[in-house]
CSV table of C-alpha atoms and ligand atoms in Angstrom, one decimal:
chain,number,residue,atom,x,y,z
A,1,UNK,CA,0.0,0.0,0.0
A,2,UNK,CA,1.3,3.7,-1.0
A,3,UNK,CA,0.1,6.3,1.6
A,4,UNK,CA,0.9,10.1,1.1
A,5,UNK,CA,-0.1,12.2,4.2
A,6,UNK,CA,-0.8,15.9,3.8
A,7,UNK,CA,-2.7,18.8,5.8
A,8,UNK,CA,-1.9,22.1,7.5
A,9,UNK,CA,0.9,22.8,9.1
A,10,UNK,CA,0.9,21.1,12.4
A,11,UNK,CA,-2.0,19.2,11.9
A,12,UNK,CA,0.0,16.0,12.9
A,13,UNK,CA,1.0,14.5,9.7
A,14,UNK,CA,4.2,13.3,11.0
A,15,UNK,CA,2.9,11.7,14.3
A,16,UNK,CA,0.3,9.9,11.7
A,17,UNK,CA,2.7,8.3,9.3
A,18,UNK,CA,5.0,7.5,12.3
A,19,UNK,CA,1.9,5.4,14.1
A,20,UNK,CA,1.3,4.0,10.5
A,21,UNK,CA,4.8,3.3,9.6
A,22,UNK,CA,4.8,1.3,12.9
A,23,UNK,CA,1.9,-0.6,12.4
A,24,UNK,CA,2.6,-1.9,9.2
A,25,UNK,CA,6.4,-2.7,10.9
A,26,UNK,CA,4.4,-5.2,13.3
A,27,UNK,CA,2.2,-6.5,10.6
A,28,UNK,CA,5.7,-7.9,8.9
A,29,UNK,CA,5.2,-5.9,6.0
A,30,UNK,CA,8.7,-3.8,4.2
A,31,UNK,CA,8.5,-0.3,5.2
A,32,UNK,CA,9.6,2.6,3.0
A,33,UNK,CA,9.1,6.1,5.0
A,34,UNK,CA,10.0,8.9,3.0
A,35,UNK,CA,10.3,12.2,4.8
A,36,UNK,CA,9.3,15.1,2.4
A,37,UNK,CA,8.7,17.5,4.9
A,38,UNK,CA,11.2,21.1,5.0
A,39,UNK,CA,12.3,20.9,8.6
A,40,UNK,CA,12.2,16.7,8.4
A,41,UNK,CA,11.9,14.9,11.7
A,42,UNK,CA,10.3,12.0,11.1
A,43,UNK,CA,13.4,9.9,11.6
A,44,UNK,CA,13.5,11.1,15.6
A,45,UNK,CA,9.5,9.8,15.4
A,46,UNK,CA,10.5,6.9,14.4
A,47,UNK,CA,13.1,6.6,17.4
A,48,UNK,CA,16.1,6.3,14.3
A,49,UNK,CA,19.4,7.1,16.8
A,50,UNK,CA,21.2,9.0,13.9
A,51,UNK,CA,18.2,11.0,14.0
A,52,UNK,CA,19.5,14.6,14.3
A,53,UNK,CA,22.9,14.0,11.9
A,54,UNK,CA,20.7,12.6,8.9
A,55,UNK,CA,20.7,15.7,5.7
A,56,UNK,CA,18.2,15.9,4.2
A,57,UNK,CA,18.8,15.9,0.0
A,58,UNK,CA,17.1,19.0,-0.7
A,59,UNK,CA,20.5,20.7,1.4
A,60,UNK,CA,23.2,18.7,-1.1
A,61,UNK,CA,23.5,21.9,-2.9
A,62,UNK,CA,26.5,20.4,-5.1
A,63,UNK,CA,24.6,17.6,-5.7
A,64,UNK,CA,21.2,19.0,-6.6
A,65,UNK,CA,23.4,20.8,-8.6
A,66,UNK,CA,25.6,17.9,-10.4
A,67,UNK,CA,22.5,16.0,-11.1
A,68,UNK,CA,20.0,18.7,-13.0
A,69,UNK,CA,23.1,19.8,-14.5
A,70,UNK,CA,21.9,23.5,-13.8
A,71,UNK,CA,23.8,25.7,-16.5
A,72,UNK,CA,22.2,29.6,-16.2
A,73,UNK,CA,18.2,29.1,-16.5
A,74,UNK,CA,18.7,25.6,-18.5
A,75,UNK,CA,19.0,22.4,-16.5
A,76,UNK,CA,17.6,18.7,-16.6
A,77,UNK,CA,13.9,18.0,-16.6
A,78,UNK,CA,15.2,14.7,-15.8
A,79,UNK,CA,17.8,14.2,-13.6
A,80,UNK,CA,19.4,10.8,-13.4
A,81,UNK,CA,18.7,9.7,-9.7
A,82,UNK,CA,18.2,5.8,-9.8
A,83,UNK,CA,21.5,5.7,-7.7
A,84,UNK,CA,20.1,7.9,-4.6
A,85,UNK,CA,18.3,5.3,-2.8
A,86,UNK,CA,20.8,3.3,-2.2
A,87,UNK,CA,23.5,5.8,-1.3
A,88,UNK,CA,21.1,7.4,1.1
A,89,UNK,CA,18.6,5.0,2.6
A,90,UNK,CA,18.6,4.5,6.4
A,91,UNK,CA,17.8,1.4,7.4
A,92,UNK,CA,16.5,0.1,10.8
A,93,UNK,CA,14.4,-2.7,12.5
A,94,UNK,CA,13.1,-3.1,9.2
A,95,UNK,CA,12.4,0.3,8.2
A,96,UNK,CA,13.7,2.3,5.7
A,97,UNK,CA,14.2,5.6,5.7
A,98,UNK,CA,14.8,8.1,3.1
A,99,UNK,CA,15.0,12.0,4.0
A,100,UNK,CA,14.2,13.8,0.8
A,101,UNK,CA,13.4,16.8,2.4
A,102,UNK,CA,12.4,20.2,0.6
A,103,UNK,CA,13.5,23.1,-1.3
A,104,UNK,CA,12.0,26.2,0.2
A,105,UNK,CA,11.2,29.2,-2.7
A,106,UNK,CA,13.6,32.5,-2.4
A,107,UNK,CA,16.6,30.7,-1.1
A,108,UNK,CA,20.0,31.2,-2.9
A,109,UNK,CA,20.3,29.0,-6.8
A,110,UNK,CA,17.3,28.0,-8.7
A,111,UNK,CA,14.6,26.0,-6.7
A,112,UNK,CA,12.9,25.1,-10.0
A,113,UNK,CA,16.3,23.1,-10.9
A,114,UNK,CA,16.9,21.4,-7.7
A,115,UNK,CA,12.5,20.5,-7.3
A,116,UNK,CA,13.8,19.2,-10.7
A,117,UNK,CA,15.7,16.6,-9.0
A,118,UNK,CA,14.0,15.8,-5.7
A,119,UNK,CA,10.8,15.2,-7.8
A,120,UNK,CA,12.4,12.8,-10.1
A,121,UNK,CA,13.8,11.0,-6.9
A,122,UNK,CA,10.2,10.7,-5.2
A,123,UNK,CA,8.6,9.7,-8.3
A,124,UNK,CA,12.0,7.1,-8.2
A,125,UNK,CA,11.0,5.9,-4.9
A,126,UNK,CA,7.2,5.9,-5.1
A,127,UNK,CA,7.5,3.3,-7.8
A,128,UNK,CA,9.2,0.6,-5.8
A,129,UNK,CA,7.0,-2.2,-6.4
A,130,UNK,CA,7.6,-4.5,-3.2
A,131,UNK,CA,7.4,-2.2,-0.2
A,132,UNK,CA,4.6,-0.6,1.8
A,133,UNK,CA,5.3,3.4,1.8
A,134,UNK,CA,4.3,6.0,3.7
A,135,UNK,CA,5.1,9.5,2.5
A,136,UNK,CA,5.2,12.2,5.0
A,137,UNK,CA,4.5,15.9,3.1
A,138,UNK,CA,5.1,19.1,4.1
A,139,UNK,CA,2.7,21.5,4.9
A,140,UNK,CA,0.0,23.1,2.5
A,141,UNK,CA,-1.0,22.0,-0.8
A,142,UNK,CA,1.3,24.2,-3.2
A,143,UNK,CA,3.4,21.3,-3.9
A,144,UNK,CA,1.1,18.0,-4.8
A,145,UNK,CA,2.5,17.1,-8.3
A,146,UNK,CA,0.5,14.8,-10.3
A,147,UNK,CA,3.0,12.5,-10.5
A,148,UNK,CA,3.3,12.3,-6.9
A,149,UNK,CA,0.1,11.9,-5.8
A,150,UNK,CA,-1.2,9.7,-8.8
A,151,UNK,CA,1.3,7.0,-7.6
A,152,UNK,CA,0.0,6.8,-4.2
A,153,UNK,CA,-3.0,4.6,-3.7
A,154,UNK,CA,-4.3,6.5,-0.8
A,155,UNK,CA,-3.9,10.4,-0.3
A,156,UNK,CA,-4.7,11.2,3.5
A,157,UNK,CA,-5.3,14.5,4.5
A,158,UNK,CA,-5.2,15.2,8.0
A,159,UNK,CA,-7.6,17.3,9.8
A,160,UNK,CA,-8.4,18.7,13.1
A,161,UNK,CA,-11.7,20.1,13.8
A,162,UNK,CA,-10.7,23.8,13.6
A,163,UNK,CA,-11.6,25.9,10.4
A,164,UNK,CA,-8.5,26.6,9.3
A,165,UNK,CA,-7.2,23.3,9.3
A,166,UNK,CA,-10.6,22.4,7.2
A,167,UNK,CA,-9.8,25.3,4.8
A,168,UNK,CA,-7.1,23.3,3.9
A,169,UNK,CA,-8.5,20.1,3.5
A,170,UNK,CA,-10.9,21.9,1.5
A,171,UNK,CA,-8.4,23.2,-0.6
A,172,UNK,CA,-6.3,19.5,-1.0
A,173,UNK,CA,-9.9,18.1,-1.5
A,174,UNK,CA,-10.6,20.8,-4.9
A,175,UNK,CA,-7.0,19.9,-5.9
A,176,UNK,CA,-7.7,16.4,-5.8
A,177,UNK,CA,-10.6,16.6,-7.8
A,178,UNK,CA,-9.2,18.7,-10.4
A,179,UNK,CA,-6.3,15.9,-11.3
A,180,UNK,CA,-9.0,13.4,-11.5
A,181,UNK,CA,-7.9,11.2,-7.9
A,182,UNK,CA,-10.3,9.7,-6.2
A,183,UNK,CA,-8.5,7.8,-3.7
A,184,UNK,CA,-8.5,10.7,-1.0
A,185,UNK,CA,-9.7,10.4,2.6
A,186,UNK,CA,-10.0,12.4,5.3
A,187,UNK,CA,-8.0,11.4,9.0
A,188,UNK,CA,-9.1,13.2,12.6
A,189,UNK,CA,-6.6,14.2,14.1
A,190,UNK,CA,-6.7,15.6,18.2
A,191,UNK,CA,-10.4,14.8,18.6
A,192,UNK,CA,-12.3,14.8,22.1
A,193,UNK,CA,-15.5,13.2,20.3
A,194,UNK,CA,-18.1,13.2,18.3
A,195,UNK,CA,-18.9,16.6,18.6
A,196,UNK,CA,-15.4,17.2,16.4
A,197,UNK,CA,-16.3,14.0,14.1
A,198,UNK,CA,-19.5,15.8,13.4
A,199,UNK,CA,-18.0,19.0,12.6
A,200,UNK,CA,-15.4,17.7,10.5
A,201,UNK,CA,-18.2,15.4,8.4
A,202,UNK,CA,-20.9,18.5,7.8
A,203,UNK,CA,-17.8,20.5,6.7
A,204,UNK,CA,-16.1,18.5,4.3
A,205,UNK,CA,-18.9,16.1,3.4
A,206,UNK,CA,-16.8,12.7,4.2
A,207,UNK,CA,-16.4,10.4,7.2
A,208,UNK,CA,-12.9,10.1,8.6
A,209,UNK,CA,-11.2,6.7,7.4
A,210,UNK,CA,-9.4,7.1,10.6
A,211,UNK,CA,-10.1,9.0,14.4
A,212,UNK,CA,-7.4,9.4,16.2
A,213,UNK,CA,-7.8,11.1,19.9
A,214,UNK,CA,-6.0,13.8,21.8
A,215,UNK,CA,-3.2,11.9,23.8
A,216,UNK,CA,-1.2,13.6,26.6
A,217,UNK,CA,1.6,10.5,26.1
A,218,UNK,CA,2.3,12.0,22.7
A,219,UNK,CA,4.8,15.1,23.9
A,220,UNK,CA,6.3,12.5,26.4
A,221,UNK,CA,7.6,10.4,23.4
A,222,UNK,CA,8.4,13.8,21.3
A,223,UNK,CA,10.3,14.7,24.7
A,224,UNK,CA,12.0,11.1,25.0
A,225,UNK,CA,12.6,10.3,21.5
A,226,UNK,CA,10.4,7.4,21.6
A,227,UNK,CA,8.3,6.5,19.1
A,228,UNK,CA,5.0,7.3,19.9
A,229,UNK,CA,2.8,4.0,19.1
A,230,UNK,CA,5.3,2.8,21.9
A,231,UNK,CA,3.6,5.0,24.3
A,232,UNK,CA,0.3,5.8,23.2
A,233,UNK,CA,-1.7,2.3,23.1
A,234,UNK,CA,-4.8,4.6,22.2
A,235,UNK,CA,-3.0,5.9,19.0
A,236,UNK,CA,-1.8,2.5,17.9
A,237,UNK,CA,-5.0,1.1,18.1
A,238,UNK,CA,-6.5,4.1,15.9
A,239,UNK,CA,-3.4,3.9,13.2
A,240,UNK,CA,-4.4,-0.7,13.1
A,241,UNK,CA,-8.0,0.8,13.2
A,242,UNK,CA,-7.3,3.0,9.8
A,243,UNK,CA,-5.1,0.5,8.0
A,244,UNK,CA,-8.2,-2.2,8.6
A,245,UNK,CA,-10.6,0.2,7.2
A,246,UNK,CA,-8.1,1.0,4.5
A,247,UNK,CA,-7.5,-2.1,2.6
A,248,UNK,CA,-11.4,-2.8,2.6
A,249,UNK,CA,-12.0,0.2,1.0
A,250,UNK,CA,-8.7,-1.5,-1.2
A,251,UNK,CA,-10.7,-4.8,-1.5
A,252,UNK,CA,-13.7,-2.9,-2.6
A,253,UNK,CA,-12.0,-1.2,-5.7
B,301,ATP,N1,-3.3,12.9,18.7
B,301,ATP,C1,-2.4,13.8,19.3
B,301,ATP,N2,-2.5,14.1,20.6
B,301,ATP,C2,-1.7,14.9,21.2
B,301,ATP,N3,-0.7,15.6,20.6
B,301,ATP,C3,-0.6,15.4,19.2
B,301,ATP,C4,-1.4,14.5,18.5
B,301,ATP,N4,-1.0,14.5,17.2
B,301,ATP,C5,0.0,15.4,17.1
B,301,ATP,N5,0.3,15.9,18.3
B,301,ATP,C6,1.3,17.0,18.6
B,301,ATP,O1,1.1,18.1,17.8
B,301,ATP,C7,2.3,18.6,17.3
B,301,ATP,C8,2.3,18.6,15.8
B,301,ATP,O2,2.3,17.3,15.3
B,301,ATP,P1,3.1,16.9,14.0
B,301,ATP,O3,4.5,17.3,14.1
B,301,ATP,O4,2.9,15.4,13.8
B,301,ATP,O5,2.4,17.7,12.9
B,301,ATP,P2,2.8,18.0,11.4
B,301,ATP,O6,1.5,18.2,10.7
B,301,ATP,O7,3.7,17.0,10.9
B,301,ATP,O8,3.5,19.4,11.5
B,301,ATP,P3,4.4,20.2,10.4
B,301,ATP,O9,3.4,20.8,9.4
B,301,ATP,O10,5.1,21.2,11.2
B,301,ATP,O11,5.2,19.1,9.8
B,301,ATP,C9,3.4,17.8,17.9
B,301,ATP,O12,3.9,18.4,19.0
B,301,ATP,C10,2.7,16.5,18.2
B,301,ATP,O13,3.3,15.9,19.3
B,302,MG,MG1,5.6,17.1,10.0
């Protein structure tokens, strides 16, 4: 299964694809987490001990730059990047981890040339044909590429039941309907119950394909650097929950 979360900023995207990663983990499956996400932190989540000396690719300037072969405003739609993974993967307890991180607009060279290449790498990676992965995005919607989200099976948006956060969703939702996907679903995030289920449904016309509640044990594992499905019984139990409901919906299709 190919999962990319999205949502606002701070919605809990990352604490979502770390319970999911870790779910799949103890179902035996072959992980692929790709971090996608500016300020990446998804390897600490995931408890990776390396966590805070791992760079992402979108900072290799002279790489980025060696592989679009940026010359002036010319460079490579298609960068060769087929060696990446394996140069940069992280591997542990049966995870893998790939930082891809992301090029922030106004910085110093050409962000068009080095999306160039960090595209081409997650389109790369979203093809592998034998591994579950989860994609963790970055905030907003600005950068969902057709190619990147019509190679996912499942496009999660994550919401909390606040308007702004639904604003988003709304926005994702539009997007999603104007490249013709129909595998989106909506995830509750911090709910207190079904007050904030209801709110979120009469907004944005779905049901949640997952509810996941407010847990006070989350900031002890940020704190700890433990990953938080190890804590949180309550949030494991909602990330197994959404997977089930997932591959019905897959069975279904
Ligand atoms: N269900 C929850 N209960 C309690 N705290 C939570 C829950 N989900 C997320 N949080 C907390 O909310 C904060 C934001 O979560 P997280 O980093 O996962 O969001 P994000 O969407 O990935 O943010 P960003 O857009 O900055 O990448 C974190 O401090 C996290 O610990
Ligand atoms: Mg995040």
């Amino acid at each position: 299964m190919k999962i990319a979360v999205s949502g606002k900023g701070g919605v809990g995207k990352s604490t979502i694809t770390a319970l999911i990663i870790q779910v799949l983990k103890e179902k035996g499956r072959k992980v692929l987490a790709i971090d996608a996400d500016p300020s990446p932190h998804l390897a600490r989540l995931l408890g990776f001990p390396e966590a805070d000396e791992i760079r992402p690719i979108a900072e290799m300037t002279e790489l980025l730059q060696e592989r679009s072969q940026r010359n002036g405003p010319f460079y490579k739609l298609n960068p060769g990047v087929d060696d990446l993974p394996e140069k940069f993967m992280r591997r542990r307890d049966g995870i893998n981890l790939m930082v891809v991180g992301s090029i922030q607009q106004g910085g110093a060279g050409c962000a068009c040339a080095d999306n160039a290449v960090l595209r081409s790498l997650l389109n790369a990676l979203l093809l592998s044909p034998d591994e579950d992965i989860v994609l963790d995005m970055e905030a907003g919607v600005e950068h969902l590429g057709r190619g990147t989200i019509a190679s996912v099976d499942h496009l999660l948006v994550v919401v909390q039941p606040y308007r702004g956060s639904l604003e988003t969703a709304r926005k994702i939702q539009r997007l999603a309907g104007d490249l013709g996907l129909s595998h989106l679903d909506l995830v509750a995030n911090q709910v207190h119950g079904q007050e904030d289920i209801d709110y979120i449904v009469e907004n944005l016309g779905m049901e949640p394909v997952g509810i996941f509640p407010v847990s006070p044990k989350v900031k002890k594992a940020e704190r700890k650097g433990i990953p938080v499905g190890d804590v949180s019984g309550d949030l494991r139990e909602a990330a197994r929950n959404m997977l089930t409901a997932l591959g019905k919906k897959d069975e279904q299709d």
